[in-house]
Short mmCIF file of C-alpha atoms in Angstrom, two decimals:
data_model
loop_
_atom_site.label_atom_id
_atom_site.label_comp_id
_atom_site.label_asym_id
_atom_site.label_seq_id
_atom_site.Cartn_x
_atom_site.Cartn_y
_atom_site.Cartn_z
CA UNK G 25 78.47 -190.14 -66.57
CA UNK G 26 79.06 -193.28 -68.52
CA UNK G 27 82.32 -193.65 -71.09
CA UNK G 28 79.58 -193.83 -74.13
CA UNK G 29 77.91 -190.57 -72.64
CA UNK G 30 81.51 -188.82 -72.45
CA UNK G 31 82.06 -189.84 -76.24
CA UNK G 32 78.56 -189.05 -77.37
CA UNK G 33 79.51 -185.46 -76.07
CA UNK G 34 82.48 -185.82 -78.07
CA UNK G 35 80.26 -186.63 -81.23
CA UNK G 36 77.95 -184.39 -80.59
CA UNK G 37 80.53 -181.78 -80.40
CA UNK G 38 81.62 -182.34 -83.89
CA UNK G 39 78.66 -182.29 -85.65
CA UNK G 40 76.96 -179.40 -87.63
CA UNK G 41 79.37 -177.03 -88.81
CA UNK G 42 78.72 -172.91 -90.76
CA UNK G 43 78.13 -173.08 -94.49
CA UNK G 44 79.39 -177.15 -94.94
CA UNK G 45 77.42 -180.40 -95.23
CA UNK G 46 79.43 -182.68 -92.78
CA UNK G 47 78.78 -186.16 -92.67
CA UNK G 48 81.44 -187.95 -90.58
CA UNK G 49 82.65 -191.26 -91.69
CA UNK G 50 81.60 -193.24 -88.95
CA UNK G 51 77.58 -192.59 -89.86
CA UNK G 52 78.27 -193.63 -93.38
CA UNK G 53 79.62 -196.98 -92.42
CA UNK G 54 76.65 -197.68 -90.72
CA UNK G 55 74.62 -196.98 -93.13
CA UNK G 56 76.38 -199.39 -95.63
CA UNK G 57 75.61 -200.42 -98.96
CA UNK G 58 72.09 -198.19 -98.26
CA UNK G 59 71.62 -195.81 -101.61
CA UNK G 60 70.62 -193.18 -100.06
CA UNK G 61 73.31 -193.85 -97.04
CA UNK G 62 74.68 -189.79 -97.45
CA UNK G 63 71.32 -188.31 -96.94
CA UNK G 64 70.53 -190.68 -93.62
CA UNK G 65 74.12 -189.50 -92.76
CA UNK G 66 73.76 -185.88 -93.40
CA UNK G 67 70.24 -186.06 -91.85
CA UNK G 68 71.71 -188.13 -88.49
CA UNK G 69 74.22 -185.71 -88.59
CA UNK G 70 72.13 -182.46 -87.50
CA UNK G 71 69.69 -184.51 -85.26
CA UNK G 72 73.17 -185.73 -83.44
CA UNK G 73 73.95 -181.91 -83.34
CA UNK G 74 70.52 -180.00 -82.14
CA UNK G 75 70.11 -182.37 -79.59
CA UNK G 76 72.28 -180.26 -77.58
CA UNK G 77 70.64 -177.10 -78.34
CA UNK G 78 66.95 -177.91 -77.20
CA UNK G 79 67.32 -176.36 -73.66
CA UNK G 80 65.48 -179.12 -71.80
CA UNK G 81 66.03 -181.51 -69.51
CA UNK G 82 64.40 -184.17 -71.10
CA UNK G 83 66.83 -184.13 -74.31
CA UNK G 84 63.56 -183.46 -76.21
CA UNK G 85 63.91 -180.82 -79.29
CA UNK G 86 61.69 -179.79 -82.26
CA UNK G 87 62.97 -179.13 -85.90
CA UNK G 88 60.38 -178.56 -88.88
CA UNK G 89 60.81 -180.69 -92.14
CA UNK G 90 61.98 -177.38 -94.00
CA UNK G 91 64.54 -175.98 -91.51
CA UNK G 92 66.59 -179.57 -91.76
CA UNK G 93 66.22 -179.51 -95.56
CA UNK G 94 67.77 -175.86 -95.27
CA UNK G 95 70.57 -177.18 -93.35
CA UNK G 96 71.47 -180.45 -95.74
CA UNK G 97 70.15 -179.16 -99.12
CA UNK G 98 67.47 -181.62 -99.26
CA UNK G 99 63.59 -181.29 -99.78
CA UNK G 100 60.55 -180.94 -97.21
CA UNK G 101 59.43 -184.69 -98.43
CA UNK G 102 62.99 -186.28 -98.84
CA UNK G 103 63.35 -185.40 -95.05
CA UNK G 104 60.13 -186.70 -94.89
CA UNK G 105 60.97 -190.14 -95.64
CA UNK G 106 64.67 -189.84 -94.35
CA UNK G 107 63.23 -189.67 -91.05
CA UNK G 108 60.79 -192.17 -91.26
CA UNK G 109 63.55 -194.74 -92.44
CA UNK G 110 66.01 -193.64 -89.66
CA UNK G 111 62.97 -194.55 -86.80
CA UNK G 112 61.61 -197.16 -88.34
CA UNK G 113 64.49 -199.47 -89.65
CA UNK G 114 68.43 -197.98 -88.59
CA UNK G 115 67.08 -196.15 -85.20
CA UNK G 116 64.65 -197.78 -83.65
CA UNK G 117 64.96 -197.44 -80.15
CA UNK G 118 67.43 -195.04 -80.47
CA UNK G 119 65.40 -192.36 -82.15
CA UNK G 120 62.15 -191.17 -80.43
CA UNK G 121 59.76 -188.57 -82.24
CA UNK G 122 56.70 -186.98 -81.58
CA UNK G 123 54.45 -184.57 -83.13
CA UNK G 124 53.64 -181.99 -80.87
CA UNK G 125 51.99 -178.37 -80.68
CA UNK G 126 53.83 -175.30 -79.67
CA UNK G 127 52.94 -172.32 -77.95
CA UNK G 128 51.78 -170.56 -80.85
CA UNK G 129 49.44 -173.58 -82.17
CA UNK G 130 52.04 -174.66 -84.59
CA UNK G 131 52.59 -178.67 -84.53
CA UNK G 132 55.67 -179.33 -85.17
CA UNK G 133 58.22 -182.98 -85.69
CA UNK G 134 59.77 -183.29 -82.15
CA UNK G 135 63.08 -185.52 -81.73
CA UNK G 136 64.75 -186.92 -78.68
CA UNK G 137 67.81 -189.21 -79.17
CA UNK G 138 69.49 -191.86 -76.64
CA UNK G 139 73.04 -191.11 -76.99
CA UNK G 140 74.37 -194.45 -74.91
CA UNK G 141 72.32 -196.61 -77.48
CA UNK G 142 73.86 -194.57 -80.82
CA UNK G 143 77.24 -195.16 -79.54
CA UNK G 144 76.72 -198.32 -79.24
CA UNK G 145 75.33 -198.72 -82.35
CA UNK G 146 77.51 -196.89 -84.37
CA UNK G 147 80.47 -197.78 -82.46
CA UNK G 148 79.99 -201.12 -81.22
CA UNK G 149 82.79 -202.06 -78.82
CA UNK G 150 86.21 -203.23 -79.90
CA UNK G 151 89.28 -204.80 -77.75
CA UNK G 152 91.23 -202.91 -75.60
CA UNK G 153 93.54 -200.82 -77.69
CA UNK G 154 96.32 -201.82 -74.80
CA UNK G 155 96.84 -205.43 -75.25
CA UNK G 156 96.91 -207.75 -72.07
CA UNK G 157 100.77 -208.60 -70.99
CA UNK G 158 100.00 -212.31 -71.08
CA UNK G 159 99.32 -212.39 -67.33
CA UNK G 160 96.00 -211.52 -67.30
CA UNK G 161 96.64 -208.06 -67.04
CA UNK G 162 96.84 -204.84 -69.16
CA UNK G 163 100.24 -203.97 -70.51
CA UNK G 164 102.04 -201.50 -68.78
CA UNK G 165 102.29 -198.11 -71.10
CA UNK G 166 105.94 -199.12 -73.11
CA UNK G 167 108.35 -196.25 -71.74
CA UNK G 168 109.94 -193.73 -74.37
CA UNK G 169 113.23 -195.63 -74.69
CA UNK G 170 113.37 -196.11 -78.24
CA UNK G 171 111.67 -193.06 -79.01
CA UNK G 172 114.08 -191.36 -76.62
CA UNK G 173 118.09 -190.12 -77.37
CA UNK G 174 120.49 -191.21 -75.24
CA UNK G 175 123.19 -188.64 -74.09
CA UNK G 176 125.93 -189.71 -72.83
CA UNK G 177 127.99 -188.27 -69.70
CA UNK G 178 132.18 -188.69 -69.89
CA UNK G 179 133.64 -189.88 -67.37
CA UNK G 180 133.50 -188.50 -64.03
CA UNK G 181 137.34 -188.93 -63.47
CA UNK G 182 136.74 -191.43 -60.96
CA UNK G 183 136.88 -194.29 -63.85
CA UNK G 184 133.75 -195.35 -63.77
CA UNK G 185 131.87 -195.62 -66.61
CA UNK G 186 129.44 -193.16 -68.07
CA UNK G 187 125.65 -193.07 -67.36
CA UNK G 188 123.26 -192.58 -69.85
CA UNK G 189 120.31 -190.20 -69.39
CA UNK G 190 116.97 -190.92 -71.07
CA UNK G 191 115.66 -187.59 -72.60
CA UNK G 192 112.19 -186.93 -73.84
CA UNK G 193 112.50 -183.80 -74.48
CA UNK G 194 116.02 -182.17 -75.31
CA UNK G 195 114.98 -178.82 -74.11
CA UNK G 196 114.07 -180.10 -70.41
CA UNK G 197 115.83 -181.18 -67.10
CA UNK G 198 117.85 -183.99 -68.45
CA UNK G 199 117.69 -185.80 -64.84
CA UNK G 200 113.89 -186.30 -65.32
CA UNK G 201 111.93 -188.46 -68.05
CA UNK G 202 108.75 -188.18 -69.43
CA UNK G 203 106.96 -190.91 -69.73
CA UNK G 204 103.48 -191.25 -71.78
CA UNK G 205 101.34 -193.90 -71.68
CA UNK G 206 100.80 -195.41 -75.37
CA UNK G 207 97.18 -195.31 -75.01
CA UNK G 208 96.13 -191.39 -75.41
CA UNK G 209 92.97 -189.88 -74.88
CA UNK G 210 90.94 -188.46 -77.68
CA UNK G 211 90.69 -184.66 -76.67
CA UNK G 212 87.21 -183.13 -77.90
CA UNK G 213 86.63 -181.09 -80.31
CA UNK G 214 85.22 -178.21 -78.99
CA UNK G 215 84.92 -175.89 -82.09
CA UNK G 216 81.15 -176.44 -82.66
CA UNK G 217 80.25 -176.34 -79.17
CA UNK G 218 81.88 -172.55 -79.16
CA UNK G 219 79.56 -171.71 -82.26
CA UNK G 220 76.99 -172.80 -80.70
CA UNK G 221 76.67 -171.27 -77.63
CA UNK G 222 77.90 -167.63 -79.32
CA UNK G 223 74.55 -168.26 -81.75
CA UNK G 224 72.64 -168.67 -78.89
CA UNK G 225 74.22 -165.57 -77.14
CA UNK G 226 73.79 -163.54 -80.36
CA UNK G 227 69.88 -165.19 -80.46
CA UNK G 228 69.34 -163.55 -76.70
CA UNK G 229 70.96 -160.14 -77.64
CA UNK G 230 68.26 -159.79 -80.23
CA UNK G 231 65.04 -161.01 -78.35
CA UNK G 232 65.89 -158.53 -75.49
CA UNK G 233 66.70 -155.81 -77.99
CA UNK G 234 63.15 -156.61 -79.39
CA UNK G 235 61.99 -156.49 -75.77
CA UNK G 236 63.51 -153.54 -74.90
CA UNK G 237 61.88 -151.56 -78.07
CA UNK G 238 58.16 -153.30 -77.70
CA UNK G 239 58.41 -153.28 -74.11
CA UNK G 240 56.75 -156.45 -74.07
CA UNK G 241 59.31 -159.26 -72.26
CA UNK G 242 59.97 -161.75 -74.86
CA UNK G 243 61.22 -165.52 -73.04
CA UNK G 244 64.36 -167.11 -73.95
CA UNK G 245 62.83 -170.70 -75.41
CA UNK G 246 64.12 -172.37 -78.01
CA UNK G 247 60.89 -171.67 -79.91
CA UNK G 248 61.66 -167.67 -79.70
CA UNK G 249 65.23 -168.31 -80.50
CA UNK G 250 65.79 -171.18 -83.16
CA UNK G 251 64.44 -169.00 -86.65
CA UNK G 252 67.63 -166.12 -85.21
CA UNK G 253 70.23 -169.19 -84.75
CA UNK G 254 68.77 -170.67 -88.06
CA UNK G 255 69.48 -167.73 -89.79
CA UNK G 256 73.11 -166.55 -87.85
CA UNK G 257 74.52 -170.07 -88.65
CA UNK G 258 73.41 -170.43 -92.36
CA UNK G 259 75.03 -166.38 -92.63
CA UNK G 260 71.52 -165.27 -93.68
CA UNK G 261 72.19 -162.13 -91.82
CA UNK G 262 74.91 -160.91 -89.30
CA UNK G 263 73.59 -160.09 -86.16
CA UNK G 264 73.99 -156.39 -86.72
CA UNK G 265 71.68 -156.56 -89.49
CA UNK G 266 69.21 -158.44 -87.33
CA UNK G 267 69.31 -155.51 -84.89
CA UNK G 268 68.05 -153.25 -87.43
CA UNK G 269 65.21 -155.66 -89.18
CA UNK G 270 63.66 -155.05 -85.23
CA UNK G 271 64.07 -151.58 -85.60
CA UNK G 272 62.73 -150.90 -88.71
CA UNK G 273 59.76 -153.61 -87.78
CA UNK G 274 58.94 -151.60 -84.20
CA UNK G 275 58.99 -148.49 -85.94
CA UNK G 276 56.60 -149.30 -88.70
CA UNK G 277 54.28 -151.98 -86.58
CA UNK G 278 54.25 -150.75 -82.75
CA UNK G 279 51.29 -149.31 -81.98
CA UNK G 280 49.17 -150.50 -85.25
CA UNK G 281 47.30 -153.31 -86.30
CA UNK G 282 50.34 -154.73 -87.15
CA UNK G 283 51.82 -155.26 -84.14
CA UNK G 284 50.74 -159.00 -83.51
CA UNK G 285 53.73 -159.67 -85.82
CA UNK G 286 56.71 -158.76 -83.34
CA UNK G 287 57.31 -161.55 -81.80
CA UNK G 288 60.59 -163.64 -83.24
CA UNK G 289 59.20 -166.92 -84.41
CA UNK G 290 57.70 -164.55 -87.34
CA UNK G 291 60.09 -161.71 -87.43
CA UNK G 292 62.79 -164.43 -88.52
CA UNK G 293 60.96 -167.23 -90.10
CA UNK G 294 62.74 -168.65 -93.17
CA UNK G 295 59.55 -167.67 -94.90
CA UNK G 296 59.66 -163.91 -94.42
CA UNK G 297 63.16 -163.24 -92.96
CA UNK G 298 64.48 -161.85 -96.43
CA UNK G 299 61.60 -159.65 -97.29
CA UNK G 300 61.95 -158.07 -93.92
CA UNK G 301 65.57 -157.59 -93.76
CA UNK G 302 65.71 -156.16 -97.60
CA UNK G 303 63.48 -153.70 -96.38
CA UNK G 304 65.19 -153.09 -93.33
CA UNK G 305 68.35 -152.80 -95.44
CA UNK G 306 66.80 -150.13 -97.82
CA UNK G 307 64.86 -148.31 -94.60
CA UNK G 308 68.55 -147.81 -92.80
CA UNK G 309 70.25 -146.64 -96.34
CA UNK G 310 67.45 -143.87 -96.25
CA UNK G 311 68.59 -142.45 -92.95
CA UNK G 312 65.85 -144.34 -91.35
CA UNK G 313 62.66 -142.29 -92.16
CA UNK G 314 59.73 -142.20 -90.25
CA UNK G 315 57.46 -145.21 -91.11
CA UNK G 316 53.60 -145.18 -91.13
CA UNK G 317 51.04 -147.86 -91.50
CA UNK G 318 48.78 -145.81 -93.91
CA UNK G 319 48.51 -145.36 -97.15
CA UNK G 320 50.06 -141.50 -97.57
CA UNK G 321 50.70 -138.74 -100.67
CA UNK G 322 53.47 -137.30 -101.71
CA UNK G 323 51.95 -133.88 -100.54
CA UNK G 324 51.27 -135.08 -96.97
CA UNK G 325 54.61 -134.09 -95.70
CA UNK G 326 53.58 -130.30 -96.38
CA UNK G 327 50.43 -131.17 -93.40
CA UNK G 328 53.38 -131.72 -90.92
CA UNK G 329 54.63 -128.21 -89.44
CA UNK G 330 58.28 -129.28 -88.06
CA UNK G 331 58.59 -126.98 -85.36
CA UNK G 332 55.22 -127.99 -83.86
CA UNK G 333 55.80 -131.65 -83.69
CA UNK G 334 59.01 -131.43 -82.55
CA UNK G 335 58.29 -128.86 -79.45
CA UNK G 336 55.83 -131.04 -78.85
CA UNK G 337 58.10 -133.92 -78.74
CA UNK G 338 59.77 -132.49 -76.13
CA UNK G 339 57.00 -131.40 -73.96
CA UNK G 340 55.73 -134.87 -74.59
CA UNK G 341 58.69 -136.43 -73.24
CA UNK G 342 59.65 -134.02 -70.37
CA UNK G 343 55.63 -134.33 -69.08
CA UNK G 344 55.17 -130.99 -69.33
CA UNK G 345 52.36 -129.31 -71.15
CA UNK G 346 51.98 -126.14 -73.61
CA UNK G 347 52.03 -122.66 -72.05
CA UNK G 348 49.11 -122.48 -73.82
CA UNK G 349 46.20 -124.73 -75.15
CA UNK G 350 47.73 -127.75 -76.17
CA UNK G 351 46.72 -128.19 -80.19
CA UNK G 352 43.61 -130.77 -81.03
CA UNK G 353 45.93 -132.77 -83.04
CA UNK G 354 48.59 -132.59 -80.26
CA UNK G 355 46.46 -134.29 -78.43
CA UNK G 356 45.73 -136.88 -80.44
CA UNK G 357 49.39 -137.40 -80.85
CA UNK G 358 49.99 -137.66 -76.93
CA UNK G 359 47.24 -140.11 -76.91
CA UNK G 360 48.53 -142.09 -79.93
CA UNK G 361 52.23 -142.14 -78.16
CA UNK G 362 51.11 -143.27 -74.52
CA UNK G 363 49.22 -146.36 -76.33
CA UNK G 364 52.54 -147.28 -78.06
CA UNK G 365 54.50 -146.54 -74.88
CA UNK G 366 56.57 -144.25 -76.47
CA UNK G 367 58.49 -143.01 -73.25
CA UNK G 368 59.92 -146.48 -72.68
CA UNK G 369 61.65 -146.80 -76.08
CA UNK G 370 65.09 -145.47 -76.89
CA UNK G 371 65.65 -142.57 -78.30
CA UNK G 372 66.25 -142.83 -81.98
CA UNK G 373 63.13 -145.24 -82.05
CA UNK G 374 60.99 -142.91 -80.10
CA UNK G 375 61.63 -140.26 -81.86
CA UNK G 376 60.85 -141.99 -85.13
CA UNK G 377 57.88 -143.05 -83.35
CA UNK G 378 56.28 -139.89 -82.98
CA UNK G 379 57.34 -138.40 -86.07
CA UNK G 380 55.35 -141.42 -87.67
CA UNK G 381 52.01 -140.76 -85.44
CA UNK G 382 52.25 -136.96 -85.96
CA UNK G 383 52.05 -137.48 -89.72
CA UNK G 384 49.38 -140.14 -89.42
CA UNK G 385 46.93 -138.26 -87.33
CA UNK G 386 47.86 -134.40 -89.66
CA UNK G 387 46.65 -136.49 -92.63
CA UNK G 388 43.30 -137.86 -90.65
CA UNK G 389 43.06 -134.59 -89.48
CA UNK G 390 43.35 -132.79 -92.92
CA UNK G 391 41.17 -135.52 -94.15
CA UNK G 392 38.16 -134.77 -91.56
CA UNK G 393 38.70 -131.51 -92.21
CA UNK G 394 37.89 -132.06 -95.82
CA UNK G 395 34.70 -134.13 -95.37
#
């Protein structure tokens, strides 16, 4: 790894933080006496940070227009042109894009930056901080003398005179010395690299908890997990309260027409995220009720006879049948259950589950029944 690589990682380390706008000083120089020199900053900023958080070898990674005007307060068409200026006049070379399709048919702006050529760009090299000695050669770190205090020992009896000891450090072993060189290394700051990887840990968590319930295997790409770190790192939602915007969603849409919809690029879209987690919200408060797909009446609850659905939970579950003629709608019920693969879902969901499909197919029933 080359010495601009290591300090690219360092850069890229410190960029993006939770909840603040960070531009660091070093892009705004760059951008001079350029009037719109915060926004390319601000803008630079985020590309310098995702570009560790694609997941691919190639260093290629896809943001829309509207998710990087969510993170630097700016509009879909001011990023627009942002970007365009950063390729075309401060980046080229340095910034590739691409428009490309993902797997759900969306196209979508796709960056990939050359770290090597934006350090060199933005930090163009300087002299050697340690200045040669005059021999050619690089000074020799200056010892700690004068930044040292001298103790000194009395006389050893002997009349000779007294030695002094160089300390560094008054609390240590005064017969050793510390010495540092004067030219320090930067350490990296790591703080944005932790948040990062816990929002992608927190991202996984969710799809598989969405797995789990759908029993449909959901994979870990960055297109299934950037709308949940979107969302974590801008404290739309806790991750908690992501948990229970895929319950209430599985419980209401599993099994129904509605089901196309759980998958997490739509669950947690900026465009629908808050609808679905105020009605999560609300559908939790409520002691999580049984959800249904269908219009219903406020006398339909009277069609469902407790006991009944609930023995028949049971028998459901265990794979045993009734002692005696299992009821028309039970049936219909058993079949409704094995399409949603009830007996693969937890508990509390499955048990939602079929309290749903019971009511559904008493009110079809009672509605047949009618005609």
């Amino acid at each position: 790894m080359t010495t601009s690589s290591r300090i690219f990682d360092v850069v890229q380390a410190m960029s993006g933080q939770k909840n603040v706008i960070i531009i660091p000083r070093p892009y705004l120089q760059f951008f001079g006496e350029d009037q719109q020199a915060y926004q390319l900053a601000a803008v630079l900023n985020q590309l310098v940070f995702w570009s560790g958080c694609g997941g691919r070898d190639d260093g290629w990674f896809y943001k829309t227009h509207e998710e990087l005007g969510e993170e630097v307060e700016l509009g879909r068409d001011q990023i627009r042109r942002i970007v365009t200026k950063l390729e075309s006049k401060y980046l080229a070379g340095v910034l590739d894009t691409a428009n490309r399709r993902l797997n759900n048919g969306d196209k979508v702006k796709h960056y990939r930056l050359d770290g090597d050529k934006l350090i060199e760009l933005i930090f163009p090299v300087k002299k050697d901080a340690c200045p040669p000695n005059g021999n050619g050669e690089s000074a020799e770190p200056e010892q700690q003398n004068r930044h040292s205090e001298t103790a000194v020992v009395p006389f050893d009896g002997n009349g000779e005179g007294a030695v002094p000891i160089l300390y560094t450090d008054l609390n240590t072993d005064p017969n050793l010395q510390i010495i540092k060189p004067s030219c320090q290394p930067a350490s990296p700051a790591d703080g944005e690299e932790f948040i990062a990887k816990r929002l992608t840990r927190e991202a996984t968590e969710i799809v598989e908890h969405l797995s789990k319930l759908t029993g449909v295997t959901f994979e870990l790409t960055d297109n299934n997990l950037q709308h949940i770190r979107a969302r974590l790192r801008n404290a739309t939602a806790t991750k908690t309260e992501m948990l229970v915007v895929v319950d209430h969603l599985v419980a209401c849409w599993l099994g129904t027409k509605f089901a196309r919809g759980l998958n997490p690029s739509k669950i947690f879209s900026s465009e629908k995220f808050s609808s679905n987690l105020l009605a999560a919200k609300a559908w939790d408060a409520a002691g999580r009720p049984a959800c249904s797909s269908e219009p219903t009446t406020a006398s339909s609850d009277s069609l469902v006879d407790v006991n009944e659905r609930d023995a028949a939970y049971r028998r459901y579950m265990s794979g045993t049948i009734s002692q005696n003629k299992p009821s028309e709608l039970e049936l219909r019920v058993c079949k409704a259950a094995n399409a949603a693969n009830l007996r693969k879902q937890n508990s509390t969901f499955a048990i939602s589950r079929w309290n749903s499909i019971w009511k559904e197919q008493a009110q079809r029933g009672n509605q047949g029944a009618a005609a």
